[in-house]
Amino acid sequence: DVERRDPQGGLDAALNSVVKIFTVSSSPNYVLPWQKKPLRELTGSGFAIADRRILTNAHVVADHSYVMVRKHGSAVKFRAKVQAVGHECDLALLRVDDDDFWEGIEPLELGDIPFLQDSVATVGYPQGGDNICVTRGVVSRVEPVQYIHGGSHLIAIQIDAAVNPGNSGGPAMYNNTVVGVVFQNLSNAENVGYIIPVPVIKHFLSDVEERGRYIGFCGLGLVCQSTENKQLRDHLKMDSKKTGVLVSKVYPLTEVSNYIKKDDVLLAFDGVLIANDGSVTFRNRERISFVHLVTMKREGESAALRVLRDGKEINFNVKLAPVKPLVPNHQFERLPSYYIFAGLVFVPLTLPYLHEYGDDWYNASPRRLCDRTFSKMPKKPGEQFVIMSQVLIDDINAGYERLAELQVKQVNGEKIVNLQHLRRLVEGCKEPYIRFDLDDGRVIVLKYESAKEASLRILQNHRISSAVSTDL
């Protein structure tokens, strides 16, 4: 017998592992938050890993109502359950309970980050056909990029292979092992795809295995500026042997805010020296943003920070945790929060709300809201950025219909913390009039008892079953 070689780098094993995923989903409607959008069907890819689990992308099963999977070479679909989802890292775990599904399935093993110019094979079910498809690409770059689905910045591998809708969730193979999960491409560019590397995958899996659910990726809660200008370094009392980045903003409600101050210079993270451009050494003559070291930490782990303050070096040990922004980047698997009073629709600002303005949402959405989405951090636990999204027109609110898409600052002179707080202030009003102060200085004043009576009429006219979302 001639020994059979596998010239395709483990593709035989991949073909016995990769599955096609069929998802029926229904996304929330942020314009009309009391209802959902119509059901839609989409397909993606996934592959089996140890312990009878299937790994895929979070965006393949986001807002799912029903999920089924089909093996390569089979005509039978099996019901799948979503075990865990990490939207920041765009990964999800599925389980199939039917034993028949697992006959002949070969779980794939995770490898490591491939080197530049390594050739990898991506396996999946891209649109344009129903059968499995294999494409090859070369690793051209390894660096943090924005994960489009969750809005986070994590390490990714760039390859020069076509990544099309349907490919998402399939494995990228090198030397019989998985080196990544296919997840997105670069718009307006040909044959530029990205795969989620193994360190991010293992971070996600260890969260689920050790804590029973996805926790998230850590952040420092700092905004840093490069110190490449010599005059800036002289001003900061950095001698020629010191390198680091200038702390320009410290987010409140973070552990690091107890130690780091604005105008500190962050010199090293866990003993790894940070260059003046914010990069650290990575593998063979490669460099990567020091943020990668932060995101690879687990929640509750400590990090050793070395800073320069007024020319003196100080060392801190800081416990890390995920940093939650004031305006959430995503709201999957949950309905939007809302509260309606006298036809005034109040909602917390979220990035998905701005996405309702279309593909060019950054330019099409209200500039005041868009700017604050990326600049504001919570100063109090549970704080939300509450806006009045629209006015359901009625005699009681006539004349106020143009005062929409504005932040609500106060109710009867009291600053609001979140939507639940606004609701309590409205429903607990003891004054004959209720006043809402908006962020541009304009106000809304209503006769309270008349407004309460009008609320029910307005809900009935617009076929809205409840004035308040279920989470409130």
C-alpha atoms as one frame of an Amber mdcrd trajectory, in Angstrom:
protein
   0.000   0.000   0.000   1.197   3.457  -0.873   1.031   5.822   2.088  -1.635
   8.387   1.330  -0.453  11.999   1.664  -2.786  14.871   2.351  -1.535  17.592
   0.010  -4.385  19.837   1.084  -3.091  20.497   4.589  -5.756  18.735   6.627
  -8.698  19.482   4.380  -9.978  15.909   4.578 -10.500  16.390   8.298 -12.113
  19.775   7.685 -14.622  18.291   5.238 -15.730  15.885   7.985 -16.151  18.737
  10.437 -17.517  21.781   8.617 -21.296  22.266   8.664 -23.703  24.626   6.975
 -25.807  26.679   9.376 -29.361  27.817   8.628 -30.654  30.617  10.840 -34.062
  32.241  11.078 -33.769  35.535  12.918 -35.768  38.638  13.732 -33.952  41.864
  14.561 -35.283  44.546  16.923 -36.813  47.661  15.400 -35.160  50.678  17.009
 -37.372  53.155  15.175 -40.505  51.427  16.497 -39.073  49.701  19.590 -42.380
  48.095  20.577 -42.215  45.745  17.578 -39.690  43.534  15.801 -38.633  43.440
  12.153 -39.888  40.641   9.855 -38.254  37.218  10.049 -35.330  36.664   7.707
 -33.291  33.636   6.745 -29.529  33.499   6.381 -26.857  30.844   6.082 -23.331
  30.552   7.391 -20.653  28.023   8.205 -19.359  26.359  11.344 -17.150  23.472
  12.405 -17.014  20.866  15.134 -14.587  21.162  18.041 -14.047  19.025  21.147
 -16.916  18.032  23.470 -19.523  17.877  20.685 -19.669  21.610  20.104 -19.870
  23.665  16.923 -17.957  26.948  16.630 -19.243  29.712  14.362 -19.593  33.501
  14.176 -21.900  35.413  16.468 -23.357  37.331  13.520 -24.469  34.041  11.939
 -26.863  33.366  14.843 -27.504  36.901  16.166 -31.137  37.552  17.179 -31.928
  33.951  16.221 -35.359  32.402  16.465 -34.416  28.999  15.069 -31.087  27.386
  14.077 -30.403  24.207  12.089 -27.173  22.624  10.832 -26.325  20.227   8.002
 -23.224  18.096   7.537 -21.157  18.015   4.349 -22.553  15.385   2.001 -25.823
  15.048   3.901 -29.341  16.145   3.033 -30.614  16.101   6.627 -30.801  19.197
   8.827 -30.534  18.936  12.605 -31.857  21.332  15.215 -29.098  23.260  17.003
 -29.140  25.244  20.231 -27.005  28.326  20.854 -24.937  27.631  23.984 -22.966
  30.898  24.200 -22.432  34.052  22.161 -19.608  36.608  22.334 -20.613  39.529
  20.161 -17.418  41.549  20.789 -15.275  38.731  19.397 -17.951  37.600  16.889
 -17.928  33.980  18.091 -20.692  31.585  19.105 -20.991  27.993  20.326 -23.761
  25.652  19.184 -24.843  22.271  20.506 -26.696  19.496  18.682 -28.354  16.931
  20.948 -29.178  14.342  18.267 -26.590  11.530  18.388 -27.132  10.746  14.689
 -25.626  14.106  13.776 -22.289  13.279  15.395 -21.725  10.043  13.478 -18.709
  10.578  11.228 -17.994  14.068  12.571 -14.310  14.738  13.289 -13.671  17.619
  15.722 -10.887  19.941  14.657  -7.980  21.014  16.853  -6.884  24.591  17.414
  -3.365  25.529  16.309  -1.585  28.870  16.646  -1.196  32.175  14.814   0.308
  31.514  11.370   3.316  33.494  10.203   3.401  35.992   7.367   3.291  34.360
   3.936   1.925  31.066   5.333  -0.716  29.612   3.019  -4.061  28.858   4.692
  -7.206  27.220   3.330 -10.660  28.509   4.220 -13.556  26.054   4.170 -17.214
  27.026   4.176 -20.453  27.550   2.317 -20.285  30.947   0.556 -23.293  32.280
  -1.297 -23.629  31.301  -4.927 -24.035  27.582  -4.361 -25.179  24.978  -1.887
 -22.058  22.815  -1.686 -18.921  23.248   0.352 -16.195  25.511  -1.015 -12.434
  25.633  -0.368 -10.304  28.683  -1.114  -6.655  29.423  -0.422  -4.996  32.578
   0.775  -1.695  33.854   2.115  -1.301  35.524   5.507  -0.416  39.137   4.775
  -0.861  40.927   8.116  -1.541  40.307  11.813  -2.791  43.278  13.825  -5.802
  44.568  15.796  -8.720  45.589  13.572 -12.279  46.644  14.215 -14.629  43.691
  14.437 -17.595  45.051  12.497 -20.240  42.952  14.255 -19.440  43.918  17.855
 -17.571  47.169  17.265 -14.524  46.047  19.269 -10.835  46.227  18.342  -9.153
  42.830  18.631  -6.294  41.039  16.920  -7.127  39.555  13.493  -5.309  37.852
  10.627  -5.561  39.342   7.148  -5.435  36.958   4.197  -5.595  37.535   0.444
  -8.506  35.148  -0.122 -12.090  35.899  -1.047 -14.391  35.974   1.982 -18.017
  36.126   0.923 -21.357  36.015   2.780 -21.897  32.433   3.901 -18.169  31.856
   4.503 -18.607  33.316   7.971 -17.864  30.857  10.765 -15.849  28.411   8.662
 -12.327  27.354   9.687  -9.040  28.573   8.264  -6.708  25.539   8.131  -2.927
  25.232   8.261  -0.993  21.992   8.923  -4.075  20.003   9.955  -5.142  22.527
  12.587  -7.477  25.488  12.805  -5.633  28.820  12.835  -8.730  30.998  12.747
 -12.413  31.511  12.045 -13.431  33.373   8.902 -15.546  36.406   9.802 -15.358
  39.504   7.581 -13.809  41.146   4.551 -12.555  44.612   3.693 -15.169  46.633
   1.828 -14.151  48.220  -1.470 -11.195  45.847  -1.766 -10.809  42.603  -3.677
  -9.616  39.402  -2.007  -8.933  40.901   1.421 -10.442  38.729   4.142 -10.016
  38.475   7.885  -9.989  35.529  10.262 -10.321  35.478  14.053  -7.067  34.023
  15.439  -6.732  31.247  17.997  -5.847  33.460  21.036  -9.210  35.228  20.691
 -10.988  31.879  20.191  -9.353  30.379  23.298 -10.226  33.466  25.343 -13.885
  33.043  24.353 -13.898  29.275  24.984 -12.197  29.540  28.379 -14.820  32.066
  29.518 -17.587  29.618  28.624 -15.836  26.531  30.012 -14.660  28.036  33.309
 -17.462  30.499  34.082 -20.401  29.019  32.227 -20.954  32.088  30.064 -19.156
  34.631  27.945 -17.607  37.413  30.065 -15.836  39.650  27.576 -12.491  41.221
  26.768 -10.764  43.564  29.177  -9.898  47.197  28.686  -7.803  49.685  30.629
 -10.284  52.538  30.370  -7.624  54.915  29.042  -7.254  57.055  25.937  -3.582
  57.374  25.036  -1.596  59.617  22.724   1.709  58.839  21.034   4.834  60.645
  22.261   6.768  60.662  19.003   7.338  64.420  19.191  10.621  65.224  20.999
   9.321  68.474  22.456   6.399  66.598  24.030   8.781  64.029  25.516  10.991
  66.790  26.937   7.935  68.427  28.500   6.990  65.089  30.094  10.551  64.653
  31.459  11.187  61.538  29.391  14.909  60.942  28.908  16.281  59.271  25.784
  16.005  55.782  27.330  12.314  56.028  28.202   9.477  55.296  25.800   5.734
  55.184  26.311   2.379  56.778  25.560   0.713  59.796  27.170  -2.550  59.240
  29.039  -4.948  61.877  27.686  -8.192  60.611  29.242  -9.076  58.292  32.133
 -12.550  56.784  32.212 -14.396  56.900  35.540 -15.937  53.750  37.047 -12.804
  51.753  36.111 -10.241  50.207  38.448  -7.413  52.010  36.673  -8.961  55.413
  37.503  -7.867  54.818  41.117  -4.218  54.741  40.043  -3.609  56.470  36.712
  -4.011  60.212  36.152  -4.246  62.338  33.051  -0.757  63.341  31.793   0.865
  60.178  33.183   3.094  58.357  30.709   2.444  54.620  30.443   5.901  53.063
  30.048   5.273  49.318  30.298   2.470  46.770  30.583   3.319  43.544  32.443
   7.006  44.276  31.964   6.678  44.740  28.184   8.090  48.113  27.124   5.688
  50.312  25.140   7.166  52.292  22.241   6.401  55.970  21.666   3.886  55.003
  18.963   2.026  52.639  21.330   3.368  49.405  19.866   5.125  46.453  21.513
   7.280  43.661  20.092   5.356  40.736  18.610   6.954  37.556  17.259   9.695
  37.866  14.652  10.400  41.535  13.884   6.690  42.336  14.012   5.059  44.977
  16.203   1.514  45.240  17.494  -0.487  47.735  19.553  -0.047  47.278  23.309
  -3.862  47.139  23.509  -3.551  43.510  22.358  -1.833  42.657  25.667  -4.733
  44.249  27.544  -7.501  42.452  25.655  -5.877  39.052  26.144  -6.239  39.398
  29.935  -9.102  37.599  31.676 -11.569  39.446  33.893 -10.175  39.733  37.417
  -6.549  39.182  36.383  -3.991  41.754  37.472  -1.655  43.725  35.247   1.595
  45.444  36.248   1.647  49.033  34.998   4.732  51.242  35.047   4.070  54.956
  34.628   6.108  58.147  34.604   4.609  60.958  36.671   6.447  64.275  37.017
   9.678  62.573  35.990   9.384  59.736  38.536   8.603  56.101  37.768   5.712
  54.493  39.696   4.527  50.885  39.585   0.925  49.763  40.042  -0.877  46.414
  40.030  -4.365  46.853  38.617  -7.211  44.340  38.271  -8.719  44.387  34.802
 -12.314  44.030  33.633 -14.328  44.761  30.488 -15.057  48.476  30.073 -18.685
  49.298  29.285 -19.301  52.486  27.258 -22.163  54.867  27.977 -23.672  54.134
  24.549 -23.746  50.331  23.933 -22.160  49.078  20.707 -24.722  46.306  20.296
 -27.985  45.019  21.782 -28.408  41.528  20.375 -30.777  38.917  21.816 -32.836
  41.547  23.601 -35.592  43.984  22.727 -34.942  47.730  22.917 -35.955  49.617
  26.041 -38.567  52.344  25.645 -41.058  54.407  27.622 -43.962  56.379  26.119
 -45.711  59.233  27.908 -48.229  61.513  26.178 -46.859  60.418  22.801 -43.256
  61.264  23.715 -41.091  58.207  23.006 -38.061  57.937  25.304 -35.250  55.457
  24.587 -31.614  54.974  25.668 -29.197  55.871  22.884 -27.442  52.844  21.365
 -25.296  52.321  18.299 -27.962  50.048  16.727 -30.383  52.996  17.004 -28.014
  55.109  14.891 -27.569  52.210  12.442 -31.258  52.608  11.541 -30.183  55.642
   9.498 -28.690  53.275   6.909 -25.246  52.249   5.699 -24.060  55.865   5.846
 -25.404  56.264   9.383 -22.324  58.148  10.601 -23.114  61.043   8.273 -26.905
  60.624   8.114 -27.639  60.432  11.862 -27.955  63.542  14.064 -24.450  64.932
  14.589 -25.042  65.725  18.272 -25.954  62.110  19.009 -23.221  60.623  16.851
 -20.448  62.684  18.456 -21.525  61.794  21.974 -21.751  58.122  21.115 -17.966
  57.907  20.872 -16.913  60.507  23.439 -19.037  59.913  26.539 -18.356  57.384
  29.292 -20.668  56.626  32.252 -19.972  58.574  35.435 -22.514  56.693  37.557
 -23.383  52.974  37.731 -26.353  52.189  35.489 -26.155  55.526  33.675 -27.753
  55.774  30.219 -27.868  58.468  27.556 -31.650  58.947  27.296 -33.145  60.626
  24.232 -36.619  61.496  23.030 -36.577  59.620  19.736 -39.910  60.796  18.282
 -43.295  62.336  19.040 -46.495  60.392  18.291 -48.578  63.382  17.289 -51.719
  64.237  19.258 -53.518  67.368  20.475 -51.679  67.128  23.798 -48.208  67.395
  22.239 -48.947  69.540  19.177 -46.111  71.994  18.596 -43.492  69.669  20.072
 -43.291  67.290  17.100 -39.970  68.732  15.886 -38.266  68.358  19.252 -37.112
  64.811  18.506 -33.711  63.075  18.617 -32.595  65.188  21.561 -31.138  64.116
  24.895 -33.424  64.477  27.910 -31.447  66.099  30.722 -34.000  66.752  33.476
 -37.549  65.988  34.544 -39.083  68.695  36.754 -35.598  70.006  37.516 -34.066
  66.653  38.541 -31.206  65.223  36.465 -32.026  61.795  35.111 -29.646  58.846
  35.396 -31.317  56.345  33.066 -34.613  55.472  31.411 -35.963  53.713  34.490
 -35.215  56.836  36.551 -37.048  59.009  33.988 -40.074  56.732  34.201 -40.138
  56.937  38.008 -39.953  60.742  37.893 -42.785  60.936  35.356 -45.095  58.501
  37.128 -44.302  59.994  40.536 -45.011  63.580  39.472 -46.951  65.570  42.111
 -46.963  68.897  40.255 -49.811  70.185  38.034 -47.332  70.469  35.127 -44.482
  68.207  34.086 -41.399  69.693  32.453 -38.708  67.979  30.356 -35.424  69.865
  29.800 -33.616  68.875  26.584 -29.912  69.143  25.857 -30.151  72.114  23.496
 -31.882  74.279  26.111 -35.422  73.773  24.817 -38.169  72.478  27.080 -41.400
  70.490  26.891 -44.160  71.347  29.381 -47.407  69.370  29.665 -50.402  69.529
  31.990 -49.788  66.323  33.898 -53.312  64.938  34.381 -54.295  65.768  30.775
 -51.104  64.111  29.537 -51.846  60.942  31.531 -55.327  60.738  30.033 -53.974
  61.309  26.511 -51.357  58.560  26.870 -53.856  55.694  26.651 -55.607  57.261
  23.654 -52.313  57.684  21.800 -51.287  54.072  22.433 -54.619  52.829  21.078
 -54.409  55.057  17.986 -50.941  53.692  17.149 -51.757  50.042  18.013 -49.106
  49.956  20.745 -49.858  47.333  23.390 -47.719  48.760  26.203 -46.312  52.154
  27.144 -43.227  50.517  28.610 -40.795  47.821  27.430 -40.770  44.499  29.278
 -37.304  45.053  30.789 -38.609  48.132  32.663
